[in-house]
Structure formats: C-alpha cells, structure tokens
CSV table of C-alpha atoms in Angstrom, one decimal:
chain,number,residue,atom,x,y,z
A,9,MET,CA,63.2,96.3,107.9
A,10,LYS,CA,63.0,94.4,104.5
A,11,SER,CA,64.8,97.1,102.6
A,12,ARG,CA,67.5,97.5,105.2
A,13,ASN,CA,68.1,93.6,104.8
A,14,ILE,CA,68.3,93.9,101.0
A,15,CYS,CA,70.6,96.9,101.4
A,16,LYS,CA,72.9,94.8,103.7
A,17,ILE,CA,73.0,92.0,101.2
A,18,ILE,CA,73.7,94.4,98.4
A,19,ILE,CA,76.5,95.8,100.7
A,20,LEU,CA,78.0,92.5,101.2
A,21,LEU,CA,78.1,91.8,97.4
A,22,VAL,CA,79.6,95.1,96.8
A,23,LEU,CA,82.4,94.5,99.5
A,24,ALA,CA,83.0,91.0,97.6
A,25,PHE,CA,83.2,92.9,94.3
A,26,ASN,CA,85.6,95.4,95.6
A,27,VAL,CA,88.2,92.8,96.7
A,28,THR,CA,88.4,91.7,92.9
A,29,GLY,CA,87.6,95.2,91.6
A,30,PHE,CA,90.6,96.4,92.9
A,31,ALA,CA,92.8,93.7,91.3
A,32,GLN,CA,90.9,94.4,88.1
A,33,CYS,CA,91.6,98.1,88.3
A,34,ASN,CA,95.3,97.3,88.8
A,35,SER,CA,95.2,95.2,85.6
A,36,PHE,CA,93.3,97.7,84.0
A,37,ALA,CA,96.0,100.2,84.7
A,38,LYS,CA,99.1,98.1,84.2
A,39,GLY,CA,97.8,96.5,81.1
A,40,LYS,CA,95.8,99.2,79.2
A,41,CYS,CA,97.8,102.4,80.4
A,42,MET,CA,101.4,101.7,81.4
A,43,PRO,CA,102.6,100.5,78.2
A,44,LYS,CA,101.6,104.0,76.9
A,45,LEU,CA,103.9,105.7,79.2
A,46,LYS,CA,107.0,104.6,77.8
A,47,PRO,CA,109.8,105.8,77.0
A,48,TYR,CA,108.9,108.1,80.1
A,49,LEU,CA,109.5,106.4,83.4
A,50,ASN,CA,106.8,105.8,85.8
A,51,THR,CA,106.9,107.8,89.2
A,52,GLN,CA,106.7,104.5,91.1
A,53,GLN,CA,103.1,105.3,92.2
A,54,LEU,CA,99.8,104.3,90.8
A,55,CYS,CA,96.7,105.9,91.3
A,56,ASN,CA,93.7,104.1,90.6
A,57,THR,CA,90.1,104.4,91.6
A,58,VAL,CA,86.6,103.8,91.0
A,59,LEU,CA,84.4,106.6,90.1
A,60,LEU,CA,80.6,106.7,89.5
A,61,SER,CA,78.8,109.0,87.5
A,62,GLY,CA,79.5,112.9,88.4
A,63,ASP,CA,82.4,111.9,90.5
A,64,LYS,CA,85.9,113.4,90.3
A,65,THR,CA,89.4,112.2,91.5
A,66,GLN,CA,92.5,114.5,92.1
A,67,LEU,CA,96.3,113.8,92.1
A,68,SER,CA,98.5,116.8,93.5
A,69,SER,CA,102.1,117.1,92.6
A,70,THR,CA,104.9,119.1,92.1
A,71,PHE,CA,106.4,119.2,88.7
A,72,TYR,CA,110.0,120.4,88.4
A,73,TYR,CA,111.6,122.7,85.8
A,74,GLY,CA,113.8,120.7,83.6
A,75,ASP,CA,112.0,117.6,83.8
A,76,GLU,CA,109.4,116.5,81.0
A,77,TYR,CA,106.2,115.0,81.7
A,78,ARG,CA,103.7,112.5,80.2
A,79,LEU,CA,100.2,112.7,81.8
A,80,LEU,CA,98.1,109.7,81.0
A,81,ILE,CA,94.4,109.4,82.1
A,82,CYS,CA,92.9,106.0,81.5
A,83,ALA,CA,89.2,105.5,82.1
A,84,GLU,CA,86.7,102.6,81.3
A,85,ASP,CA,84.6,103.3,78.5
A,86,ALA,CA,81.4,102.9,80.3
A,87,LEU,CA,82.1,106.2,82.1
A,88,GLY,CA,81.5,108.3,78.9
A,89,LYS,CA,83.6,111.6,78.1
A,90,ILE,CA,85.7,112.3,81.0
A,91,GLN,CA,87.2,115.6,81.7
A,92,LEU,CA,90.7,116.6,82.8
A,93,ASN,CA,91.2,120.0,84.6
A,94,ILE,CA,94.8,121.3,85.5
A,95,ARG,CA,94.8,123.5,88.5
A,96,ASP,CA,97.4,125.9,89.7
A,97,ALA,CA,98.6,126.2,93.4
A,98,GLN,CA,95.7,128.7,93.8
A,99,ASN,CA,93.1,126.2,92.7
A,100,ASN,CA,92.5,128.2,89.3
A,101,ILE,CA,91.9,125.8,86.2
A,102,ILE,CA,94.6,126.6,83.9
A,103,PHE,CA,93.9,123.8,81.3
A,104,THR,CA,90.9,121.6,80.5
A,105,THR,CA,90.0,119.0,78.0
A,106,LYS,CA,87.7,116.1,77.3
A,107,GLY,CA,87.9,112.7,75.9
A,108,TYR,CA,86.9,109.1,75.9
A,109,GLY,CA,89.1,106.4,77.4
A,110,VAL,CA,92.5,107.6,77.2
A,111,ILE,CA,93.6,111.4,77.5
A,112,MET,CA,97.6,111.9,77.0
A,113,TRP,CA,99.7,115.0,77.0
A,114,ASP,CA,103.3,115.6,77.0
A,115,PHE,CA,104.3,118.7,78.9
A,116,SER,CA,107.1,120.7,80.7
A,117,VAL,CA,106.9,123.6,83.3
A,118,GLU,CA,108.9,126.7,82.8
A,119,ALA,CA,109.2,127.0,86.6
A,120,THR,CA,108.7,124.3,89.3
A,121,GLN,CA,105.2,124.6,90.4
A,122,ASP,CA,102.5,122.7,92.5
A,123,LEU,CA,99.7,121.4,90.2
A,124,THR,CA,96.5,119.5,90.5
A,125,LEU,CA,95.3,117.0,87.9
A,126,GLU,CA,91.5,116.7,88.3
A,127,VAL,CA,89.5,114.1,86.5
A,128,VAL,CA,85.7,114.4,86.5
A,129,THR,CA,83.2,111.9,85.0
A,130,PRO,CA,80.0,113.2,83.2
A,131,PRO,CA,77.0,113.2,85.5
A,132,ILE,CA,74.0,110.8,85.1
A,133,SER,CA,71.6,112.0,82.7
A,134,ASP,CA,67.8,112.4,83.2
A,135,THR,CA,67.3,109.3,80.8
A,136,GLU,CA,69.5,106.9,82.8
A,137,THR,CA,68.1,104.8,85.6
A,138,ILE,CA,71.4,103.5,87.0
A,139,GLU,CA,74.8,105.1,87.9
A,140,LYS,CA,77.7,104.2,85.6
A,141,SER,CA,81.0,103.1,87.3
A,142,GLY,CA,84.6,102.3,86.1
A,143,CYS,CA,88.2,102.3,86.9
A,144,VAL,CA,90.1,105.6,86.3
A,145,SER,CA,93.9,105.8,86.5
A,146,ILE,CA,96.0,108.9,86.6
A,147,LEU,CA,99.5,107.9,85.7
A,148,LEU,CA,102.7,110.3,85.4
A,149,GLY,CA,105.9,109.8,83.5
A,150,PHE,CA,108.9,111.6,83.5
A,151,LYS,CA,112.3,111.9,81.5
B,3,MET,CA,62.5,100.8,84.9
B,4,ILE,CA,63.9,100.5,88.3
B,5,PHE,CA,62.0,101.5,91.2
B,6,ASN,CA,63.0,104.5,93.2
B,7,PRO,CA,63.8,102.5,96.6
B,8,ILE,CA,65.8,100.0,94.8
B,9,LYS,CA,67.7,102.4,92.9
B,10,LYS,CA,68.5,104.3,96.2
B,11,LEU,CA,69.9,101.0,97.5
B,12,ILE,CA,71.9,100.5,94.5
B,13,GLY,CA,73.3,104.1,94.7
B,14,LYS,CA,74.3,103.5,98.4
B,15,ALA,CA,76.0,100.5,97.5
B,16,ALA,CA,77.8,102.0,94.7
B,17,PHE,CA,78.7,104.9,97.1
B,18,VAL,CA,80.0,102.3,99.4
B,19,SER,CA,81.8,100.8,96.7
B,20,ALA,CA,83.5,103.7,95.7
B,21,ILE,CA,84.9,104.6,99.0
B,22,VAL,CA,86.0,100.9,100.0
B,23,PHE,CA,87.8,100.9,96.6
B,24,ALA,CA,89.5,104.2,97.1
B,25,PHE,CA,90.7,103.2,100.6
B,26,TYR,CA,92.3,99.8,99.1
B,27,SER,CA,93.9,101.4,95.9
B,28,CYS,CA,95.6,104.7,96.8
B,29,GLY,CA,95.4,105.2,100.5
B,30,SER,CA,93.6,108.6,99.8
B,31,GLY,CA,91.0,107.7,102.2
B,32,THR,CA,91.2,107.5,106.1
B,33,ASN,CA,90.4,104.3,108.2
B,34,ASP,CA,88.0,106.5,109.9
B,35,THR,CA,86.0,107.7,106.8
B,36,VAL,CA,85.5,103.9,105.7
B,37,LYS,CA,84.5,102.8,109.1
B,38,GLU,CA,82.0,105.4,110.0
B,39,THR,CA,80.3,105.1,106.4
B,40,THR,CA,80.1,101.4,106.4
B,41,ASP,CA,79.0,101.2,110.2
B,42,SER,CA,76.1,103.6,109.9
B,43,LEU,CA,75.0,103.3,106.4
B,44,ALA,CA,71.7,101.8,107.5
B,45,SER,CA,70.7,104.5,109.5
B,46,ILE,CA,72.3,107.7,107.7
B,47,PRO,CA,70.5,108.2,104.4
B,48,VAL,CA,73.0,108.9,101.7
B,49,PRO,CA,71.8,111.5,99.3
B,50,ASP,CA,71.9,110.8,95.5
B,51,THR,CA,74.1,113.7,95.1
B,52,ALA,CA,76.9,112.6,97.6
B,53,LYS,CA,80.0,111.8,95.9
B,54,LYS,CA,83.4,110.6,97.1
B,55,GLN,CA,86.3,112.8,96.2
B,56,ASN,CA,89.4,110.8,95.8
B,57,VAL,CA,92.6,112.8,96.4
B,58,PHE,CA,96.0,111.5,95.7
B,59,TYR,CA,99.3,112.9,96.4
B,60,SER,CA,102.5,112.1,94.3
B,61,ILE,CA,106.0,112.2,95.3
B,62,PRO,CA,108.8,112.3,93.0
B,63,SER,CA,110.8,109.2,92.0
B,64,PRO,CA,114.3,109.0,93.2
B,65,ILE,CA,115.5,108.6,89.9
B,66,GLN,CA,114.2,112.2,89.0
B,67,LEU,CA,116.6,113.8,91.7
B,68,GLY,CA,119.5,111.6,90.7
B,69,GLN,CA,119.1,112.5,87.1
B,70,PHE,CA,118.8,116.2,88.0
B,71,LEU,CA,122.2,115.8,90.0
B,72,LYS,CA,123.7,114.3,87.1
B,73,ARG,CA,122.6,117.2,84.9
B,74,SER,CA,123.9,119.6,87.2
B,75,GLY,CA,127.6,118.3,86.9
B,76,ALA,CA,127.7,116.2,90.1
B,77,SER,CA,130.0,113.3,90.2
B,78,TYR,CA,129.0,110.1,91.7
B,79,ASP,CA,129.9,109.4,95.3
B,80,VAL,CA,129.6,105.9,96.7
B,81,LYS,CA,130.2,107.1,100.3
B,82,VAL,CA,126.9,108.8,100.5
B,83,LEU,CA,125.2,105.2,100.1
B,84,ASN,CA,123.7,103.2,103.0
B,85,PRO,CA,126.0,100.4,103.5
B,86,LEU,CA,124.8,97.2,102.3
B,87,ASP,CA,125.9,95.1,105.3
B,88,ASN,CA,123.1,96.9,107.4
B,89,ALA,CA,120.5,95.0,105.2
B,90,SER,CA,120.7,92.1,107.5
B,91,LYS,CA,120.6,94.0,110.5
B,92,TYR,CA,117.0,95.5,110.3
B,93,SER,CA,114.8,93.8,112.5
B,94,SER,CA,111.7,95.8,112.8
B,95,THR,CA,108.9,96.0,109.8
B,96,THR,CA,109.1,99.8,110.0
B,97,LYS,CA,113.0,99.7,109.7
B,98,LYS,CA,113.0,97.2,106.6
B,99,ALA,CA,110.3,99.3,104.9
B,100,LEU,CA,112.1,102.7,105.3
B,101,ASN,CA,115.4,101.1,104.3
B,102,LEU,CA,113.8,99.4,101.3
B,103,GLY,CA,113.1,103.2,100.3
B,104,VAL,CA,116.6,104.1,101.1
B,105,TYR,CA,118.4,101.3,99.1
B,106,GLY,CA,115.9,101.9,96.1
B,107,ALA,CA,117.0,105.6,96.1
B,108,ASP,CA,120.5,104.3,96.3
B,109,LEU,CA,119.9,102.0,93.5
B,110,SER,CA,118.3,104.7,91.3
B,111,TYR,CA,121.4,107.1,92.1
B,112,SER,CA,123.6,104.5,90.8
B,113,ALA,CA,121.9,103.7,88.0
B,114,VAL,CA,121.7,107.2,86.7
B,115,PHE,CA,125.6,107.3,86.9
B,116,ASN,CA,125.9,103.7,85.3
B,117,GLN,CA,127.5,102.1,88.4
B,118,THR,CA,127.0,98.5,87.3
B,119,GLN,CA,128.6,97.0,90.3
B,120,GLU,CA,126.6,99.1,92.8
B,121,ILE,CA,123.4,98.4,90.8
B,122,GLN,CA,123.8,94.7,91.2
B,123,SER,CA,124.7,95.0,95.1
B,124,TYR,CA,121.8,97.5,95.9
B,125,LEU,CA,119.2,95.4,93.8
B,126,ASN,CA,120.4,92.5,96.0
B,127,GLY,CA,120.2,94.6,99.2
B,128,SER,CA,116.6,95.8,98.0
B,129,LYS,CA,115.5,92.3,97.3
B,130,LYS,CA,116.7,90.9,100.5
B,131,LEU,CA,114.4,93.5,102.4
B,132,ALA,CA,111.5,93.0,100.0
B,133,GLU,CA,111.4,89.4,100.7
B,134,ASP,CA,111.5,90.3,104.2
B,135,LEU,CA,108.3,92.5,104.0
B,136,GLY,CA,106.6,89.7,101.9
B,137,ILE,CA,106.9,91.3,98.5
B,138,SER,CA,109.4,89.3,96.9
B,139,ASN,CA,107.4,89.0,93.7
B,140,SER,CA,108.4,92.4,92.6
B,141,PHE,CA,111.8,91.0,92.5
B,142,SER,CA,111.2,87.8,90.5
B,143,LYS,CA,113.7,86.0,88.7
B,144,GLU,CA,112.7,87.0,85.3
B,145,THR,CA,113.1,90.9,86.6
B,146,ILE,CA,116.4,89.9,88.1
B,147,LYS,CA,117.5,88.3,84.7
B,148,ARG,CA,116.3,91.3,82.8
B,149,MET,CA,118.1,93.7,84.9
B,150,GLU,CA,121.2,91.4,84.1
B,151,THR,CA,120.7,91.4,80.6
B,152,ASN,CA,120.5,94.9,80.4
B,153,ILE,CA,122.8,96.1,82.8
B,154,ALA,CA,124.8,98.2,80.4
B,155,ASN,CA,121.6,99.8,78.9
B,156,LYS,CA,120.8,102.7,81.4
B,157,ASP,CA,117.4,103.4,80.0
B,158,SER,CA,116.2,99.7,80.3
B,159,VAL,CA,117.9,99.6,83.9
B,160,LEU,CA,115.8,102.8,85.1
B,161,GLN,CA,112.6,101.3,83.5
B,162,ILE,CA,113.0,98.1,85.4
B,163,ILE,CA,113.8,99.9,88.7
B,164,SER,CA,110.8,101.9,88.4
B,165,GLU,CA,108.5,98.9,87.7
B,166,ILE,CA,110.0,96.9,90.5
B,167,PHE,CA,109.1,99.9,93.0
B,168,LEU,CA,106.0,100.4,91.2
B,169,ASN,CA,105.1,96.8,92.0
B,170,SER,CA,106.6,96.9,95.5
B,171,ASN,CA,104.3,99.7,96.4
B,172,GLU,CA,101.2,98.0,94.8
B,173,SER,CA,101.9,94.8,96.5
B,174,LEU,CA,101.9,96.3,99.8
B,175,LYS,CA,98.6,98.1,99.2
B,176,ASP,CA,96.9,94.8,97.8
B,177,ASN,CA,97.9,93.4,101.2
B,178,ASP,CA,96.5,96.3,103.0
B,179,GLN,CA,99.7,97.8,103.8
B,180,SER,CA,99.6,101.0,102.5
B,181,GLY,CA,101.3,102.4,105.8
B,182,ILE,CA,104.3,100.3,104.8
B,183,SER,CA,104.1,101.6,101.4
B,184,GLY,CA,104.2,105.2,102.7
B,185,LEU,CA,107.4,104.1,104.7
B,186,VAL,CA,109.1,103.1,101.6
B,187,ILE,CA,108.4,106.2,99.8
B,188,THR,CA,109.5,108.1,102.7
B,189,GLY,CA,112.9,106.4,103.2
B,190,GLY,CA,113.3,107.1,99.3
B,191,PHE,CA,112.5,110.8,99.8
B,192,ILE,CA,114.7,111.1,102.7
B,193,GLU,CA,117.5,109.4,101.0
B,194,GLY,CA,117.2,111.7,98.0
B,195,LEU,CA,117.1,114.8,100.1
B,196,TYR,CA,120.4,113.7,102.1
B,197,VAL,CA,122.1,112.8,98.9
B,198,GLY,CA,121.3,116.0,97.3
B,199,THR,CA,122.4,118.2,100.3
B,200,ARG,CA,125.7,116.1,100.6
B,201,VAL,CA,126.4,116.7,96.8
B,202,ALA,CA,125.5,120.2,97.1
B,203,LYS,CA,128.6,120.7,99.6
B,204,THR,CA,130.9,119.1,97.0
B,205,VAL,CA,129.9,121.0,93.7
B,206,LYS,CA,131.6,124.3,93.0
B,207,LYS,CA,128.6,125.6,90.7
B,208,ASN,CA,125.8,124.4,93.3
B,209,GLU,CA,123.1,127.2,92.8
B,210,GLY,CA,120.9,125.0,90.7
B,211,ILE,CA,121.3,122.1,93.3
B,212,ILE,CA,120.1,124.4,96.0
B,213,THR,CA,117.4,125.7,94.2
B,214,ARG,CA,116.1,122.2,93.7
B,215,ILE,CA,116.6,121.3,97.2
B,216,ALA,CA,114.3,124.3,98.0
B,217,GLU,CA,111.8,123.3,95.3
B,218,LEU,CA,111.3,119.9,97.3
B,219,LYS,CA,109.0,121.9,99.6
B,220,GLY,CA,106.0,121.0,98.0
B,221,SER,CA,106.8,117.4,97.8
B,222,LEU,CA,107.5,117.4,101.5
B,223,ASN,CA,104.2,118.7,102.2
B,224,ASN,CA,102.7,116.0,100.0
B,225,LEU,CA,104.7,113.3,101.9
B,226,ILE,CA,103.5,114.6,105.1
B,227,THR,CA,100.0,114.2,103.9
B,228,ILE,CA,100.5,110.7,102.7
B,229,LEU,CA,101.7,109.7,106.1
B,230,SER,CA,99.1,111.4,107.9
B,231,LEU,CA,96.5,109.5,106.3
B,232,GLU,CA,97.8,106.2,107.3
B,233,LYS,CA,97.2,104.5,110.7
B,234,GLN,CA,98.8,106.6,113.4
B,235,ASP,CA,101.2,104.0,115.1
B,236,ALA,CA,104.2,105.5,117.2
B,237,ASP,CA,106.7,104.8,114.4
B,238,ILE,CA,104.7,106.8,111.9
B,239,ALA,CA,103.9,109.7,114.2
B,240,ASP,CA,107.7,110.0,115.1
B,241,LEU,CA,108.6,109.9,111.2
B,242,ILE,CA,105.8,112.8,110.8
B,243,ASN,CA,107.2,114.9,113.5
B,244,ASP,CA,110.7,114.6,112.0
B,245,LEU,CA,109.4,115.5,108.5
B,246,LYS,CA,107.5,118.3,110.1
B,247,SER,CA,110.9,119.5,111.7
B,248,ILE,CA,112.3,120.0,108.1
B,249,LYS,CA,108.8,121.4,106.8
B,250,GLU,CA,109.3,124.3,109.6
B,251,ILE,CA,112.5,125.2,108.0
B,252,TYR,CA,111.0,125.5,104.4
B,253,ASP,CA,108.0,127.5,105.7
B,254,GLU,CA,110.4,130.1,106.6
B,255,MET,CA,111.6,130.3,103.1
B,256,VAL,CA,110.0,133.2,100.8
B,257,VAL,CA,108.5,131.9,97.5
B,258,THR,CA,107.4,134.4,94.9
B,259,GLU,CA,105.5,132.7,92.2
B,260,SER,CA,103.8,134.4,89.1
B,261,LYS,CA,100.5,133.0,87.6
B,262,ALA,CA,100.8,129.8,85.8
B,263,VAL,CA,99.5,129.9,82.1
B,264,ALA,CA,99.1,126.7,80.1
B,265,LYS,CA,100.2,127.0,76.4
B,266,ALA,CA,98.9,123.7,74.6
B,267,ASP,CA,99.3,122.5,71.0
B,268,THR,CA,95.9,120.5,70.7
B,269,THR,CA,97.4,118.8,67.3
B,270,LYS,CA,100.5,117.5,69.0
B,271,LYS,CA,99.1,117.1,72.5
B,272,THR,CA,101.8,119.0,74.1
B,273,MET,CA,102.0,121.7,76.6
B,274,THR,CA,104.0,124.0,78.3
B,275,ILE,CA,103.1,125.4,81.6
B,276,GLY,CA,104.5,128.8,81.9
B,277,GLY,CA,105.1,131.1,85.0
B,278,SER,CA,108.0,131.9,87.3
B,279,ALA,CA,108.9,130.8,90.7
B,280,HIS,CA,111.9,132.0,93.1
B,281,TYR,CA,112.7,130.1,96.0
B,282,SER,CA,114.7,132.4,98.5
B,283,LEU,CA,116.5,129.7,100.5
B,284,SER,CA,119.2,131.4,102.7
B,285,LYS,CA,122.5,129.8,103.5
B,286,GLU,CA,121.5,129.4,107.0
B,287,GLN,CA,118.4,127.8,106.2
B,288,LEU,CA,120.0,125.3,103.8
B,289,GLU,CA,122.6,124.3,106.5
B,290,ARG,CA,119.8,123.5,108.9
B,291,ILE,CA,117.8,121.5,106.3
B,292,THR,CA,121.2,119.6,105.5
B,293,ALA,CA,121.6,118.8,109.3
B,294,LYS,CA,118.2,117.9,109.7
B,295,ALA,CA,118.1,115.5,106.6
B,296,GLU,CA,121.5,114.1,107.9
B,297,SER,CA,120.0,113.4,111.3
B,298,ILE,CA,116.8,111.9,110.2
B,299,ARG,CA,118.6,109.8,107.6
B,300,THR,CA,121.0,108.5,110.4
B,301,LYS,CA,118.0,107.5,112.4
B,302,ILE,CA,116.4,105.7,109.7
B,303,ILE,CA,119.7,103.7,108.5
B,304,LYS,CA,120.6,103.0,112.1
B,305,PRO,CA,120.1,99.1,112.8
C-alpha cells in the first residue's frame, strides 16, 4: 500500500513535469535546432518527444525526387551518443550513424521513396542506477 | 545507490512520463493508449525493458508541391484558389481548421509564384481563421510586419509562411488540439492535390506533374494514419472515408521499385539515396483521382 502511494505521488509529479516538459522540448527544438535548418524550409511539422535510455522514435515520410533535404536530429546531451538509422520501405536499414547532440545530413533521392528515420538512444549501462531521459527532435527541411 | 523498489517506481514514472509527453507533443500516441496505461498503472507491473516507441508521420509542405509545379513550367492560376470571401462564412471549428490549411496552401502557391497581392490577401484570410481558432499568436504583429517588409523577397516570404504554419500546428498541439492540427494539415494536402490535378490539365508537357500526383500515394497514406490516431468524431471519420476513397484508386496503381542504396560522403555530411521507382498511373485512374480531389475540396471549401 505504501509503495502504491509513493508511486501515485511520483506519477502526479511526473504529470506536472510533463506540462512544462512539453513546452521545454518545444523551446529546445525551436531554440537549438530550427536555426540550423536554414536556408532549408521547415515542413511545418515539429516532431519532439522525450526518450529514455534504450528508447527509439521514428518519423515516416515520403521523400520526393527533385527536392533537396536537410535532416536534423537534436538530442539533449544527457542521452549520450544517439544513433540514426534510415530504413527503406521494406524496413531494411540503408544508412546508420551515431553522434552526440546534433546529427545533420543533407541529402537527395534519385527516385521518390518512402523512408523511415529512426533515432535510438543508448541503453542504460550496468553501472548506472537511474534511467536517463531527454528531449529528442527530428526536423526535416527542404528546398 | 538506489534501492530496487524505488528504482522500479522511478522507472514506472519515467515510462508514464514518456507516454504522456509523446501524446502531447506529436499526436503519435492514441487516447486509448494513454488512458489504459495511466488508469491501470498501479496494478500492471511495468517491466524494466518496456519502452514506448513514438512513431510520427510527415506530410509534405504545400510549398513543396508549389515549387514543383513552378519547376514543371506551370503558370500561376488565380482561379484555382478558394475565394477569400468564404473566410467569414465558415462557422464550425472543423471548417475553419480545414480551410486554414486550404488558405495556407493557396498562400504558399501564391508565394512560390511571387504574387504579392494574393500573398497579402491570403495571409489575412489565414489570419482571420487562425484568430477564430484561438491561435492568432502565430500571426503576430511582428510576423505580419516582417512579411510586409520582405514581400519582394521570395525566400524570406517562404521562410515566414513555414514558420507561421509550424507555429500554428504547435499552438494547437500545446492546447491539446492535435485533431484540429490534423485538419489543418489535411486541408493543405487536399488543396495541393486539387491544384496539382487542375494544373496537370492545363500544362502541355504534364508527364512530370502526373508522376508527382502518383507519387503522393505515400503521403496520402501517412495523412490517413495521422487522422486515424485522433479522436474519432463524425467530421474526422467522414474525412478519413473521403481520403480512403482516393487511396482506393492509388492502391490500383502498379508501383515498381528497386532497392534503395545510400551513398554517403561522411566528410561533407551529404548523401544521395539511390534506387528507382516507377508509378504506372493510367489516364483513367488520374481522371478518377482528379474528380475525387475536386469533390472533396468542394465539400471542404463550401461554407
């Protein structure tokens, strides 16, 4: 019973955190990531989330022949070295890279195709006692 | 050192945190997911390995299609735009949201073709609907002033339009109105498809435009998914059915794709994703898509 009450209190605190957490992640994306998109135009959609250690998030999109794209992944440093995988329509990984904080690539496609951008955070290590969490934003620009 | 029970509780809390946040941020989670998890959290053990997967779907900006039409040699046609005097006639939230997307697409199309008068007019039309939807902050005095100052600079105008509509979508999500945001995106997509199919009729060398219309298949599927994740009120359900009627035609189309291959330059951080794709959209299928796009668009813009 005692642990259930503690759990409820923690959850209430977490819910309260999320109201401000959402705004914080929007600020994080707009302040630290959006300026890096220029001179590309944003796609008018912002994909932000909070990830824990070992989590992943995905963005599925059609990429059109003739357009040039900028892919920008921004993650809070606390999450460690994040991994970007690009998957084709058959879910095969066709490209993978890792980086801290910001991953940015400019690219084009030789034929219009559906791709999925997958961001994975490193798992919690044996020596860590508490899971890490932080904002992750996937931004797409085009021109 | 954190004791295991406390660590588990923190883990549970963090798990809930991720789910709730994902729901608020991009609309990728469903109401049901959040409700079930929070309601039953005390009784369902959350395994340490349990992870939330946030899956988002992206739709092309209306500016992308406008730019493509211009590159394809199309001329600007003011007659395809939704008349501005309709703006004051929309009474329901659904109509206002859909037509904010429509006006946004018309604004984008006009901006790509440097039509300064229509840019001003459709900016005002969009602002009016945004005010009605309670997101007038996206059309702040400073933003309007920036637009006026840079009206002759197409690149700046397109940047400002992109910022306005990104902020509008984010404001709606901030206010727990991601469904309304989905309607704005839908209005923009349908207007883009409508303009594209209309322009395809008037341009002599229209093969490229027809191919692009065919290539919108994937984005249409993503749009249907976005709307399907929202609360299913009658308006959204009706809209999904309309979009599915276009999807049925797209599903008849034969698409031949080769394997995608990424060629990356790790120094320059640039990449070309190779491969080929062929979309066999017949004349008859194009005509049916054109007719569907027109009927759905007519329904959307009708006051």
